[in-house]
Short mmCIF file of C-alpha atoms in Angstrom, two decimals:
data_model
loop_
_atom_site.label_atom_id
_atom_site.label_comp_id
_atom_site.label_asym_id
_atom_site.label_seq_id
_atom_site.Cartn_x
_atom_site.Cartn_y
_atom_site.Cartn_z
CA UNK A 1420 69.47 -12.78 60.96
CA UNK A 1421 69.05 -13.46 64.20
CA UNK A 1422 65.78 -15.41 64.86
CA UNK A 1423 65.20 -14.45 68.52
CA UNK A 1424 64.09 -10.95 66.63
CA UNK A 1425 65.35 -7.73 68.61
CA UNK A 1426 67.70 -8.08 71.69
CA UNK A 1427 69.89 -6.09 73.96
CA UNK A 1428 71.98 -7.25 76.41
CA UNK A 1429 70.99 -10.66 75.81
CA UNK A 1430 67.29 -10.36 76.74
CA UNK A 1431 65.05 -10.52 73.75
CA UNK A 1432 61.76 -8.57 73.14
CA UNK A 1433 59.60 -11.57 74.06
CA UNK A 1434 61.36 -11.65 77.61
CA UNK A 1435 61.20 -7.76 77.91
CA UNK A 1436 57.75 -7.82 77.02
CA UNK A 1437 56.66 -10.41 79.62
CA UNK A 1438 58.95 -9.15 82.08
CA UNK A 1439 56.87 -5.20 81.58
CA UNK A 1440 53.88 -7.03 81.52
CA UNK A 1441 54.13 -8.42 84.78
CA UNK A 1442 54.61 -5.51 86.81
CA UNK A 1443 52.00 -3.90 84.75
CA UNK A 1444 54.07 -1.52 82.68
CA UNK A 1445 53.61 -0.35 79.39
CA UNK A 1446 55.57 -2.48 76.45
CA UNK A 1447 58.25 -0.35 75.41
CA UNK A 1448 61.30 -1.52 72.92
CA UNK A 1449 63.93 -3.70 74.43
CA UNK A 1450 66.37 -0.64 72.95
CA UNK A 1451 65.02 1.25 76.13
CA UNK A 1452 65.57 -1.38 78.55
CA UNK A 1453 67.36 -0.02 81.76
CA UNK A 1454 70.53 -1.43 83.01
CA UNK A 1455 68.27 -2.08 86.51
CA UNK A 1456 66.20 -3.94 84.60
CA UNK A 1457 68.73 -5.68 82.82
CA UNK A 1458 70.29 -6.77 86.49
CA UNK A 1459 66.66 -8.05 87.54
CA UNK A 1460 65.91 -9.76 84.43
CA UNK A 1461 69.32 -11.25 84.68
CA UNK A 1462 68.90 -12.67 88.41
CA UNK A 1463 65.30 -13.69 88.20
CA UNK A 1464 65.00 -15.30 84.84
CA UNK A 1465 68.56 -16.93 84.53
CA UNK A 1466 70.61 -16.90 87.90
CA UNK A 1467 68.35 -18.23 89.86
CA UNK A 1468 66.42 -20.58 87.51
CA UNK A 1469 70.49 -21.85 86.77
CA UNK A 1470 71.13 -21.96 91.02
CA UNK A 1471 73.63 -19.54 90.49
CA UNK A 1472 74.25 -19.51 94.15
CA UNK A 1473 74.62 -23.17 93.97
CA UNK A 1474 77.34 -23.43 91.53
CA UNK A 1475 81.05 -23.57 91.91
CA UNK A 1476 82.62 -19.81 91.29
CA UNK A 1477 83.68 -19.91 87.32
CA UNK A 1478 80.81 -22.83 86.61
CA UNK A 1479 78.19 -20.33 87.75
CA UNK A 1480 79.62 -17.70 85.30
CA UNK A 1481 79.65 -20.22 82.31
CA UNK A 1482 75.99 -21.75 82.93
CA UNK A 1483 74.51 -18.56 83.36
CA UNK A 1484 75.93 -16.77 80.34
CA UNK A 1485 74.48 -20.13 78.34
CA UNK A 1486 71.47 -19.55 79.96
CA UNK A 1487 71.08 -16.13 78.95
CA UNK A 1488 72.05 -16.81 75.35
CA UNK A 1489 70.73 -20.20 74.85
CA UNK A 1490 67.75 -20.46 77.32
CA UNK A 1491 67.59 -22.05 80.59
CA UNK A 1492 66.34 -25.14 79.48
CA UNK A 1493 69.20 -26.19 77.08
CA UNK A 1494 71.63 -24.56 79.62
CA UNK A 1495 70.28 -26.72 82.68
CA UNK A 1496 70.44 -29.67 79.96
CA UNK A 1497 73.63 -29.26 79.28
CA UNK A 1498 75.17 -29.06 82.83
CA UNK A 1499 73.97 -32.28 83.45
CA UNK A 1500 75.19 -33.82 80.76
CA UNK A 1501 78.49 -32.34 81.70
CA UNK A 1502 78.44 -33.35 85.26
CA UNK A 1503 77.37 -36.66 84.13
CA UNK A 1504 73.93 -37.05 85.75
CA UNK A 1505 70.45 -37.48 84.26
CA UNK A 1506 69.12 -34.58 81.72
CA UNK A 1507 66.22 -33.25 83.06
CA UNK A 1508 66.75 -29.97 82.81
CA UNK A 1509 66.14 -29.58 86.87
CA UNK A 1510 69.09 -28.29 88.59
CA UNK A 1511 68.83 -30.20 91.91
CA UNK A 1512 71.23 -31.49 94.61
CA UNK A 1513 71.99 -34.35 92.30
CA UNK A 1514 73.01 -31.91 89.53
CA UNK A 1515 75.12 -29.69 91.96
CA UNK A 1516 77.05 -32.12 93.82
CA UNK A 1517 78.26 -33.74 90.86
CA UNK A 1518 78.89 -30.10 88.74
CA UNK A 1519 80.82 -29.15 91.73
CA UNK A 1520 82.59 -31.91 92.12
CA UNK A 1521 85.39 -30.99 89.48
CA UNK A 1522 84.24 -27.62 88.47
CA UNK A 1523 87.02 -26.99 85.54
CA UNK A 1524 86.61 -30.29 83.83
CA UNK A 1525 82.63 -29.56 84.25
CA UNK A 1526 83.44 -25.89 82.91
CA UNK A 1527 85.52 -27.87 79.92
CA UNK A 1528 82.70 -29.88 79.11
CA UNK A 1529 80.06 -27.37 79.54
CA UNK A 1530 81.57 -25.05 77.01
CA UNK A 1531 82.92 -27.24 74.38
CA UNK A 1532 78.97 -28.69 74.37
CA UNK A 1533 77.82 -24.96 73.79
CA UNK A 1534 79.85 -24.63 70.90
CA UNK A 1535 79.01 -27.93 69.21
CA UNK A 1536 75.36 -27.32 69.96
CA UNK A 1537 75.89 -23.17 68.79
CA UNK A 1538 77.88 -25.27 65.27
CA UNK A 1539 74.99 -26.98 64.22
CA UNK A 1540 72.40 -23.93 64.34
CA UNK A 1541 71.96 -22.58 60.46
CA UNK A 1542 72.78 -19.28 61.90
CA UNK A 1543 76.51 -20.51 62.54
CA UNK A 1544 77.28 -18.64 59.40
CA UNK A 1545 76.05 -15.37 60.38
CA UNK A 1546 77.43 -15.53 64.17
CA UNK A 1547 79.56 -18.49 64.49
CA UNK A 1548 82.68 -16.08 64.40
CA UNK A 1549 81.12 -14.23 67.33
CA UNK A 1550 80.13 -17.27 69.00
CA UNK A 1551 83.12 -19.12 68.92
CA UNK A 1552 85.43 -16.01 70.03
CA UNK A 1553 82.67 -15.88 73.05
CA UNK A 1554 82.87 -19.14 73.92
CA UNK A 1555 86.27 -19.60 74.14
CA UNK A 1556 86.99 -16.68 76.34
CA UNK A 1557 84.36 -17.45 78.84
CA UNK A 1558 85.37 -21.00 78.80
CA UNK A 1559 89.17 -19.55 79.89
CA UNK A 1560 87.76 -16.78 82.20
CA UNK A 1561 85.77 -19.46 84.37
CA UNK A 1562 88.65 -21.92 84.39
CA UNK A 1563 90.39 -19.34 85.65
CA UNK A 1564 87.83 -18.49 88.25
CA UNK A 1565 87.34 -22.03 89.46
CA UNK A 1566 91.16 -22.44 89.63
CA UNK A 1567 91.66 -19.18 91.80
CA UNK A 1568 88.59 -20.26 93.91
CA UNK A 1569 89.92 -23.58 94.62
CA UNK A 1570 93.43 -22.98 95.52
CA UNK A 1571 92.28 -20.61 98.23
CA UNK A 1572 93.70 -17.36 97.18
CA UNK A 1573 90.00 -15.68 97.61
CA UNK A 1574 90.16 -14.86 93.85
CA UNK A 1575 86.81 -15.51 92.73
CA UNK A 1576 85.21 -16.45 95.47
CA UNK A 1577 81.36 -15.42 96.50
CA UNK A 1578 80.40 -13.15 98.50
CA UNK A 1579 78.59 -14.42 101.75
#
């Protein structure tokens, strides 16, 4: 039911595909991908096109993992309109200082969007369950995050 077709780990066969095809390997089926690959995939296609680096510790976590499930685009979208500032889908300075700003409420925001937007897709029926259960506990793990990384513990903090 799920109308990305075959997936694993988040990356569909489309992205596998064009991923192989640009370091001139053979296609093989995303069931085969490697957990290397997986990492690489991860930080090249949805990290850095989210400025992972960029983002408060916890709001990183929660933009990426909607990037990975719900494309970049949408994801990059959708911080914006959390943060506030203009939606176009280019995660600048603009977009960073004011995601940062107040990381939690942006986190808040962020995730209850995903799960109106992830509501309204006909395959809410199939996954919404899933989804929902998904959302909410990445929603309380980067709160969390944020919170530690704010107070000044070192909890969640990035590395340098």
């Amino acid at each position: 039911n799920d109308p990305g077709g075959a997936t694993n780990k988040g990356i569909t066969q489309a992205v596998y595909n064009s991923w192989r095809k640009s370091r001139k390997q053979a296609i093989q089926s995303v069931k085969l991908i490697s957990d290397a690959e997986v990492a690489a995939i991860y930080k090249q296609n949805y990290w850095d096109a989210v400025k992972g680096d960029s983002l408060a510790t916890g709001l990183d976590l929660a933009t990426f993992d909607y990037a990975v499930n719900s494309g970049v685009g949408r994801a990059s979208k959708a911080l914006q309109a959390a943060a506030g500032v203009a939606q176009d889908g280019i995660i600048g300075p603009q977009t960073i200082a004011a995601a940062n700003k107040n990381p939690t409420a942006t986190i808040a925001n962020l995730c209850n969007a995903r799960l109106a937007f992830l509501k309204g897709l006909k395959t809410w029926r199939f996954f919404g369950k899933g989804w929902s259960s998904r959302v909410a506990s990445l929603k309380t793990i980067s709160i969390v995050m944020a919170s530690h990384a704010s107070s000044g513990n070192g909890a969640g903090t990035k590395p340098a």
